[in-house]
PDB file of C-alpha atoms in Angstrom:
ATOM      1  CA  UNK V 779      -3.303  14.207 -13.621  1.00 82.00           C
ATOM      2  CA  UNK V 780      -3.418  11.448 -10.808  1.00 91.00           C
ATOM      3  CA  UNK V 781       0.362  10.258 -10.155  1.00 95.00           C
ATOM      4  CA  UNK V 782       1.398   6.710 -10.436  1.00 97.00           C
ATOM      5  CA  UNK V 783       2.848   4.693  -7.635  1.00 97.00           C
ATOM      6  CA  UNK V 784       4.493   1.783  -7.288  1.00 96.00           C
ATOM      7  CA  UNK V 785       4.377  -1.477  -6.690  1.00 97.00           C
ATOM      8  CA  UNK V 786       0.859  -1.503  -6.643  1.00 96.00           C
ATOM      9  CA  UNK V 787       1.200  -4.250  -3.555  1.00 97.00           C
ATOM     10  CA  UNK V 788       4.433  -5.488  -1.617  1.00 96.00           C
ATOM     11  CA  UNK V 789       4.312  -8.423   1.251  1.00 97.00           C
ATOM     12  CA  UNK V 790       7.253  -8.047   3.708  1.00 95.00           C
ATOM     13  CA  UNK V 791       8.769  -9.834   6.719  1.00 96.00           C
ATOM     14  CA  UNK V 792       9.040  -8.036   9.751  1.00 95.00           C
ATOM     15  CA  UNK V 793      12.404  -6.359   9.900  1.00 93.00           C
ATOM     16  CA  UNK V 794      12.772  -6.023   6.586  1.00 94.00           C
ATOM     17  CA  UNK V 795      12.743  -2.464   4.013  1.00 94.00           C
ATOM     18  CA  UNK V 796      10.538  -1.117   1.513  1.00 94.00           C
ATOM     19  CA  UNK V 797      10.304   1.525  -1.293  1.00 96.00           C
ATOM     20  CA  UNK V 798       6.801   3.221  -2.602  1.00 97.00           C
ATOM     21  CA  UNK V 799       7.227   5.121  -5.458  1.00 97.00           C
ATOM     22  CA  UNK V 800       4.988   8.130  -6.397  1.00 97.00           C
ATOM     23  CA  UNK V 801       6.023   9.895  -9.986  1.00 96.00           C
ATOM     24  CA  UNK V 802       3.785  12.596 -11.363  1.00 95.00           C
ATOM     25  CA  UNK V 803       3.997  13.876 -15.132  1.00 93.00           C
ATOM     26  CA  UNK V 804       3.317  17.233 -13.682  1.00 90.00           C
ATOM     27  CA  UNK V 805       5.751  19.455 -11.996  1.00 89.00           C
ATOM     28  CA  UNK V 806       4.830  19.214  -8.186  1.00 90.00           C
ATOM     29  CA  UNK V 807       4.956  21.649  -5.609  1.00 89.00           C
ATOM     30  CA  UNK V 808       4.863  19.307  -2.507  1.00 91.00           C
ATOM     31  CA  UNK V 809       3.868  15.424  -2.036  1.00 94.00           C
ATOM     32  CA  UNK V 810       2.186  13.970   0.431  1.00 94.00           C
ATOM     33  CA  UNK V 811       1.922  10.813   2.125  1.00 95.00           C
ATOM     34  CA  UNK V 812      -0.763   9.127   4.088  1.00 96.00           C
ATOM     35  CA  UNK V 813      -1.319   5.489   5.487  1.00 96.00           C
ATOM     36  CA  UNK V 814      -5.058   3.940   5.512  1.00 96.00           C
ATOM     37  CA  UNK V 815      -6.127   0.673   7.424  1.00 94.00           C
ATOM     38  CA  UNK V 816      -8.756  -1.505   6.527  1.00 90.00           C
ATOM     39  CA  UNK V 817     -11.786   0.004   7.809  1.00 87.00           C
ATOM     40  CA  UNK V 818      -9.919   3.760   8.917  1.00 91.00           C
ATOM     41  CA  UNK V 819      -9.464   6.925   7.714  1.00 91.00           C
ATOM     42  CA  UNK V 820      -5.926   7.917   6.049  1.00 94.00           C
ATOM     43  CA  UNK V 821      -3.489   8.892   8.382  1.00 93.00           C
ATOM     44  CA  UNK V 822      -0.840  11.872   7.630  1.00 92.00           C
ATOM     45  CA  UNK V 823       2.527  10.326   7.378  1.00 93.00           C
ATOM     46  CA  UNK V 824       4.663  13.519   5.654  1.00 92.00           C
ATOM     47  CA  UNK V 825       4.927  16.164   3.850  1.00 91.00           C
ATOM     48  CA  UNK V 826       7.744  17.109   1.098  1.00 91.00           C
ATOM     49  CA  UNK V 827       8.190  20.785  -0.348  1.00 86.00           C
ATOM     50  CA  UNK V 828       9.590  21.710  -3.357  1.00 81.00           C
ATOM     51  CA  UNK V 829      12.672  23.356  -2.228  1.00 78.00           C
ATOM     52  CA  UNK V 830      13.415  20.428   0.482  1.00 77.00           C
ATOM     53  CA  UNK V 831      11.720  21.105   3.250  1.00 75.00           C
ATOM     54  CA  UNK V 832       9.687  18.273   4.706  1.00 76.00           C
ATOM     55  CA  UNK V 833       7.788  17.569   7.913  1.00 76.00           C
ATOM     56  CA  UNK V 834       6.774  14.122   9.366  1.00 77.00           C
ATOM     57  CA  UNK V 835       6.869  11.261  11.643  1.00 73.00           C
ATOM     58  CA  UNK V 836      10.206  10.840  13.055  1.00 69.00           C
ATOM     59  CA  UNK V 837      10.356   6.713  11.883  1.00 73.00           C
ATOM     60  CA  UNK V 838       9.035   7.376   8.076  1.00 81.00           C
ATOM     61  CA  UNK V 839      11.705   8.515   5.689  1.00 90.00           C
ATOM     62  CA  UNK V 840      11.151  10.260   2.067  1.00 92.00           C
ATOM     63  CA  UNK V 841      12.694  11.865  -0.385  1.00 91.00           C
ATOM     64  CA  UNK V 842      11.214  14.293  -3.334  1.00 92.00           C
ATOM     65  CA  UNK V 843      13.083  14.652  -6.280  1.00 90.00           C
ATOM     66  CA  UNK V 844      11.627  17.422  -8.206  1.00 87.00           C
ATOM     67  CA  UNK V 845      13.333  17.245 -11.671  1.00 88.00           C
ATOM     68  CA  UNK V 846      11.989  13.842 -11.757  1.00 86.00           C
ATOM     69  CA  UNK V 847       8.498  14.936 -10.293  1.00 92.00           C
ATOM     70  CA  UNK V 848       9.255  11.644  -8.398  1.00 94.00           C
ATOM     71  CA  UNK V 849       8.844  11.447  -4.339  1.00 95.00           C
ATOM     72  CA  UNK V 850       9.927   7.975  -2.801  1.00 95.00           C
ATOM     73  CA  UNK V 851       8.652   6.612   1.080  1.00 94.00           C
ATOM     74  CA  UNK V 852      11.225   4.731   2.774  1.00 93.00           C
ATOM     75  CA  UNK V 853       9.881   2.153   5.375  1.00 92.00           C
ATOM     76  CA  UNK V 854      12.607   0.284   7.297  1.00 90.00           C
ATOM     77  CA  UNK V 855      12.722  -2.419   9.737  1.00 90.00           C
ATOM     78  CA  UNK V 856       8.907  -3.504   9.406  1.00 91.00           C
ATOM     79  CA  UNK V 857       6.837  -3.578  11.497  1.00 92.00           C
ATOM     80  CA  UNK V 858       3.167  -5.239  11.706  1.00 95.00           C
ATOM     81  CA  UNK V 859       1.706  -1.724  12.287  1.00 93.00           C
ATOM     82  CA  UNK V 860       3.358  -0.974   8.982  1.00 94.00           C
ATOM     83  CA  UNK V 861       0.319  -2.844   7.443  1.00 96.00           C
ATOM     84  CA  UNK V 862      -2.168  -0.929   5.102  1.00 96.00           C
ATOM     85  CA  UNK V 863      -2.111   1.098   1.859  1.00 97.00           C
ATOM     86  CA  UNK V 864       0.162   3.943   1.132  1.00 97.00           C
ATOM     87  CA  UNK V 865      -1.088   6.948  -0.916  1.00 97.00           C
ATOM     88  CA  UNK V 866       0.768   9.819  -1.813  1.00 96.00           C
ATOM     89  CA  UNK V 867      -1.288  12.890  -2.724  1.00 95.00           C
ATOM     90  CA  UNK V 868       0.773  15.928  -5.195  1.00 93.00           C
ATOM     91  CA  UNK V 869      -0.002  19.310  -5.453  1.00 90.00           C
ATOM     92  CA  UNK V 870       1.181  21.296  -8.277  1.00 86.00           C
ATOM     93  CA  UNK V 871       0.874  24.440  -7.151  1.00 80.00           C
ATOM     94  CA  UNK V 872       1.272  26.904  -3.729  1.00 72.00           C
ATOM     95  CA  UNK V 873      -1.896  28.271  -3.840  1.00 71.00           C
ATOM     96  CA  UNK V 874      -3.373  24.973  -5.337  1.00 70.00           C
ATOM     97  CA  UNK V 875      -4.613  23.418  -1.721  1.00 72.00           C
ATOM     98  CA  UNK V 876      -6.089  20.427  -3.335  1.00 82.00           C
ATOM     99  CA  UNK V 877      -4.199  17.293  -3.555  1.00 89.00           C
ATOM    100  CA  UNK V 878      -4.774  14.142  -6.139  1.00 92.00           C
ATOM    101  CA  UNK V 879      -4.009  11.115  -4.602  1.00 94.00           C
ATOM    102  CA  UNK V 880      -2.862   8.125  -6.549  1.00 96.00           C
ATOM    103  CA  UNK V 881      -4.675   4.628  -6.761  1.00 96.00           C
ATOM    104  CA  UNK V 882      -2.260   3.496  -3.422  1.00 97.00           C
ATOM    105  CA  UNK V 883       0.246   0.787  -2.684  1.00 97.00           C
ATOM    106  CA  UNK V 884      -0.824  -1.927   0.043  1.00 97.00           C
ATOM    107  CA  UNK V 885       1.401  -2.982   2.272  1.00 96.00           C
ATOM    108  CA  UNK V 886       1.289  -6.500   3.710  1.00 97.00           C
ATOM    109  CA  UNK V 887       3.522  -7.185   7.234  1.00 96.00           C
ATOM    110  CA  UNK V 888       3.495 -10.841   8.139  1.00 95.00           C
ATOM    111  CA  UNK V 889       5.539 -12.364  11.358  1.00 94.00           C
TER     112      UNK V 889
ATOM    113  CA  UNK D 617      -4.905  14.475  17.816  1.00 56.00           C
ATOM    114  CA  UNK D 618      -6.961  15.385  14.718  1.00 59.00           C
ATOM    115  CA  UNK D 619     -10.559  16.417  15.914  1.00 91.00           C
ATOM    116  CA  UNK D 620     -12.758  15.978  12.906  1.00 95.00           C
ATOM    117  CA  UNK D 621     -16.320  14.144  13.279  1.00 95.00           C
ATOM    118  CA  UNK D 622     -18.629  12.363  10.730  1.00 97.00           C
ATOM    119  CA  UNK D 623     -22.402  11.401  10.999  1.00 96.00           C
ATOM    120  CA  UNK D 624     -23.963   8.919  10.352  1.00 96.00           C
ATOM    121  CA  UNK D 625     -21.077   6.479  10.162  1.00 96.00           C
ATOM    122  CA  UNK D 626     -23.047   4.373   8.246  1.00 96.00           C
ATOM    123  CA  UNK D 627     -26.471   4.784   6.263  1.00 97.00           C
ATOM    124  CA  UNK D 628     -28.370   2.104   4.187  1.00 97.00           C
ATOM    125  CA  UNK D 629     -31.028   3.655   2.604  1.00 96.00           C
ATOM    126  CA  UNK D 630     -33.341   3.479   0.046  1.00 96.00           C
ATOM    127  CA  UNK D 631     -33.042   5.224  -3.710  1.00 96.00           C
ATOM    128  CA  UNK D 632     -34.923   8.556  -4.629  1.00 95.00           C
ATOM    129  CA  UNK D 633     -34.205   9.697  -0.571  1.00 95.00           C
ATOM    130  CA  UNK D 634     -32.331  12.842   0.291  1.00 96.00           C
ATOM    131  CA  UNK D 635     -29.285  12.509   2.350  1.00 96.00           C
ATOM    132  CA  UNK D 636     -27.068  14.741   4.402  1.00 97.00           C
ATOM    133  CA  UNK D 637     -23.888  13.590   5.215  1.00 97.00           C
ATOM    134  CA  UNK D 638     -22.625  15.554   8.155  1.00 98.00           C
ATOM    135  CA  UNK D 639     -19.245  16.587   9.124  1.00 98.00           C
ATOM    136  CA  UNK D 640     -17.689  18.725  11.591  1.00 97.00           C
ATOM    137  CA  UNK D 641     -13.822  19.959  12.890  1.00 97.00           C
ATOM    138  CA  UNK D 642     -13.225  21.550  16.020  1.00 95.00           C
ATOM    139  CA  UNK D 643      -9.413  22.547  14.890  1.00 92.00           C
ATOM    140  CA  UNK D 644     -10.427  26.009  13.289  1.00 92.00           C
ATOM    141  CA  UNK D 645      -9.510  25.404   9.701  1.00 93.00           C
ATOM    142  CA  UNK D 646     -10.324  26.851   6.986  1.00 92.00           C
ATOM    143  CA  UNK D 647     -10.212  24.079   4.188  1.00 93.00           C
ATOM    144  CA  UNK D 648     -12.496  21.164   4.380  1.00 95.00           C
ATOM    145  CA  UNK D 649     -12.859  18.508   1.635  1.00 96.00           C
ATOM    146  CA  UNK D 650     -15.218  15.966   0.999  1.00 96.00           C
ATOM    147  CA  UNK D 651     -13.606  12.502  -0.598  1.00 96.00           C
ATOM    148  CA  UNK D 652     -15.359   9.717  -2.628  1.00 96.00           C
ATOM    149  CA  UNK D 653     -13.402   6.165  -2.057  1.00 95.00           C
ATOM    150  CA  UNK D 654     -14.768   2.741  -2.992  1.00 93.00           C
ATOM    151  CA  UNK D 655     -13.202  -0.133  -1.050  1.00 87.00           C
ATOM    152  CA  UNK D 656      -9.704  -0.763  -2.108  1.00 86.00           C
ATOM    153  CA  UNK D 657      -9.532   2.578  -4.511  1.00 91.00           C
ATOM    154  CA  UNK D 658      -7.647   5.493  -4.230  1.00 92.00           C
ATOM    155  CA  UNK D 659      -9.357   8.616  -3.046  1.00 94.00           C
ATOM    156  CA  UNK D 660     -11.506  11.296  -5.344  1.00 94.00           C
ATOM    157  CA  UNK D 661     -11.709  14.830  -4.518  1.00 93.00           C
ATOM    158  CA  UNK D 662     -15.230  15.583  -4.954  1.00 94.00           C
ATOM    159  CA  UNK D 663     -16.039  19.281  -3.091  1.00 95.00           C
ATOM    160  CA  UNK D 664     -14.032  21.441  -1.118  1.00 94.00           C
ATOM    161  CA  UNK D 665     -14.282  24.891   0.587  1.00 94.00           C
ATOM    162  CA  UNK D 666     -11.611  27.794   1.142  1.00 91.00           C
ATOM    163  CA  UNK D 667     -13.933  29.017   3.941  1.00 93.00           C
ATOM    164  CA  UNK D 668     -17.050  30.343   4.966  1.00 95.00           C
ATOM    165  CA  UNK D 669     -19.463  30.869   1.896  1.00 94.00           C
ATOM    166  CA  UNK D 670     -16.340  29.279  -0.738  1.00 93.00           C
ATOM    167  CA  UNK D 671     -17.692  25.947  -2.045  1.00 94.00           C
ATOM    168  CA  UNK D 672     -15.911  24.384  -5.256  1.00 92.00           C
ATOM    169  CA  UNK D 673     -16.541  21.238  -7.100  1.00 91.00           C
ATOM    170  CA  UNK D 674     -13.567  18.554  -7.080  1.00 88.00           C
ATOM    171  CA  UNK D 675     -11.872  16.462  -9.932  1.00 80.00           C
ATOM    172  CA  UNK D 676     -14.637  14.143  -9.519  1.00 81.00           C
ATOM    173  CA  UNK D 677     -17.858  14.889 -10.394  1.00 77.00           C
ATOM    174  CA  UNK D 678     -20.482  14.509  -8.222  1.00 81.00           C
ATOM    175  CA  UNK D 679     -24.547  14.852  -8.178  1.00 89.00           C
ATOM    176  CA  UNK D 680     -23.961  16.010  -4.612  1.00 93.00           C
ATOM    177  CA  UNK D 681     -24.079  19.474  -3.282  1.00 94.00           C
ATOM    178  CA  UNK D 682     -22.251  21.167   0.261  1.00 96.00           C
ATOM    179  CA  UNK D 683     -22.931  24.079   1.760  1.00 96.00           C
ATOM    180  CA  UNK D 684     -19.950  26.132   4.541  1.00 97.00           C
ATOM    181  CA  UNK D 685     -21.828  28.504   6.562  1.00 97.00           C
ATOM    182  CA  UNK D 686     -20.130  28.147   9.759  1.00 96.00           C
ATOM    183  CA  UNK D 687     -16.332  27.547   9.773  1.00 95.00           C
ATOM    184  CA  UNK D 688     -16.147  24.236  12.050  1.00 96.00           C
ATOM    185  CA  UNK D 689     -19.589  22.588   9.725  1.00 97.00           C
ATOM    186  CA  UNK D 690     -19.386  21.076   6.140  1.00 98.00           C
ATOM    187  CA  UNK D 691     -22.421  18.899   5.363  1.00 98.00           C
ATOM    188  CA  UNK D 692     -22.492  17.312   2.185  1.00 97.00           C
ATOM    189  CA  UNK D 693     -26.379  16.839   0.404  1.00 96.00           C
ATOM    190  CA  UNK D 694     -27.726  13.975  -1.995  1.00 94.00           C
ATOM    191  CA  UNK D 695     -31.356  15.523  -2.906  1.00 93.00           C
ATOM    192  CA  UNK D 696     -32.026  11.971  -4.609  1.00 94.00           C
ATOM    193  CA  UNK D 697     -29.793   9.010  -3.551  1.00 94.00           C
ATOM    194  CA  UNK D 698     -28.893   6.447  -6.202  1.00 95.00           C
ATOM    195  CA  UNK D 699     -27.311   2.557  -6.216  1.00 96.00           C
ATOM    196  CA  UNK D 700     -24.404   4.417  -7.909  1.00 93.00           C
ATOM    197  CA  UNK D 701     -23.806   6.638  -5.053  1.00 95.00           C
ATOM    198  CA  UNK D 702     -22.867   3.367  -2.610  1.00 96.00           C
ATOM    199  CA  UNK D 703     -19.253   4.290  -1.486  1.00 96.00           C
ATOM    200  CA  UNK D 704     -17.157   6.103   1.604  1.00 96.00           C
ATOM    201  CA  UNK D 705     -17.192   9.369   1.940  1.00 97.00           C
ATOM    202  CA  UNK D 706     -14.559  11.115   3.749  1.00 97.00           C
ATOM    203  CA  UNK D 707     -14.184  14.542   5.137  1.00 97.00           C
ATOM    204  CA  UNK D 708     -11.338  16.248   5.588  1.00 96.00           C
ATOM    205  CA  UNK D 709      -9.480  19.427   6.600  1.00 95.00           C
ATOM    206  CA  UNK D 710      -6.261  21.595   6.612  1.00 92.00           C
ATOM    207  CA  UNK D 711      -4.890  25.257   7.777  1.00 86.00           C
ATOM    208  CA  UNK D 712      -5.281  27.663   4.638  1.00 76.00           C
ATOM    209  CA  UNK D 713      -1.313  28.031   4.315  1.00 71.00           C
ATOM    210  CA  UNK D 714       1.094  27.056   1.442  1.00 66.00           C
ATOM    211  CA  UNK D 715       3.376  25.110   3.353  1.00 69.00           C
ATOM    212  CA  UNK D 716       2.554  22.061   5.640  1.00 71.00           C
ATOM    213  CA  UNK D 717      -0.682  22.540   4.650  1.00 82.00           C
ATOM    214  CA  UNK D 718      -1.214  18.370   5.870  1.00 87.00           C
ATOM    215  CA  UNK D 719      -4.875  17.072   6.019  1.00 92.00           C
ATOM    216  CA  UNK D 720      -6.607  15.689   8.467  1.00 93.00           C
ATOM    217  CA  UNK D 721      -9.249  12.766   7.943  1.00 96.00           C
ATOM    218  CA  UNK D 722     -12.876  12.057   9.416  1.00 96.00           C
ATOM    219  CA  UNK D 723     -13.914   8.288  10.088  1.00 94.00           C
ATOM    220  CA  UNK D 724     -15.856   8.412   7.150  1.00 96.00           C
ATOM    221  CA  UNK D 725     -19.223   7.498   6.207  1.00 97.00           C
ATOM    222  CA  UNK D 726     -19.989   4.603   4.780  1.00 96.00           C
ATOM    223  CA  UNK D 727     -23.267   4.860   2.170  1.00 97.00           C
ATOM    224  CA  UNK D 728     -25.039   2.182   0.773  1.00 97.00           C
ATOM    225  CA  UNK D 729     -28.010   2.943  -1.740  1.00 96.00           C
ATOM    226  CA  UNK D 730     -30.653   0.478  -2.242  1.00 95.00           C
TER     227      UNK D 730
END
């Protein structure tokens, strides 16, 4: 079952905060998230584990709420680089390595 | 730095040919996975491999075939290319653990049937 995120789309100013929003109507194991420019591969951003472990970049924040089989990507203080579309990928089980990724968010940083 | 290579990055070519869409990771993992991802759509799982001789069909389904003989080498097949199999593929691959099990993306190649 491929989770929902939202806003499908979301045009900041530099400097300013955003929310993507992954929910899943399975229970989830562990979320991921992954940035893609135009023209490039996705790009690992993080990792959340049932249980509250995570691993990441060190300037993307997340949080993983597993009663609400909901994960949420905090980007703050923009930045142009920020540009591109979010996807978070769920997996529902430990020993279930593949991940279904969800139709993605793009993100639009303008000056 | 993730060290995964695909080949060719792009291929125009003509229906009824047969394709092979290489990819390769120098990072000694066990789990590769091959993606299907039209411009501006979200990414379908379409084969993916444990390891050496494991090959499994994705959520997607997919004419293609793969083969894993060697760890590092996952080469995806089309025996007879179609208009409906224009798209990106992508290859990826991951450590065979439970945890932090993140995965790491080729450059993709991009396939455009004639």
């Amino acid at each position: 079952q491929q989770p929902v995120q939202s806003p499908q789309a979301v045009i900041l100013r530099e400097g300013e905060d955003a929310v993507i929003n992954c929910s899943s109507s399975k229970a989830l194991y562990s979320v991921h998230w992954y940035r893609q420019k135009h023209g490039e591969a996705p790009v690992f951003l993080m990792i959340l584990l049932k249980g509250g472990e995570q691993k990441g970049h060190e300037k993307i924040s997340a949080s993983f709420n597993e009663k609400k089989q909901q994960s949420s990507l905090y980007l703050t203080a923009s930045q142009l680089s920020y540009s591109g579309t979010y996807f978070c990928g769920t997996q529902t089980g430990a020993g279930s390595y593949q991940l279904t990724f969800g139709k993605g968010t793009k993100l639009s940083v303008i000056p | 730095e993730a060290d995964i290579y695909q080949t060719p990055r792009y291929l125009v070519i003509g229906t009824g040919k047969k394709i092979t869409l290489e990819c390769s990771q120098t990072m000694g993992h066990d789990k590769m996975y091959w993606y299907q991802q039209d411009p501006g759509m979200e990414l379908h799982l379409i084969h993916y491999s444990y390891g050496v001789n494991s090959t499994e069909k994705g959520d997607l389904s997919s004419e293609s075939t793969v083969s894993r003989i060697r760890t590092e080498h996952f080469p995806l097949t089309l025996e007879s290319a179609r208009p409906s199999h224009t798209s990106q593929y992508l290859c990826a691959s991951s450590e065979l653990r439970e945890s932090y099990n993140e995965q790491f993306f080729g450059p993709g190649t991009r396939l455009t049937v004639l």
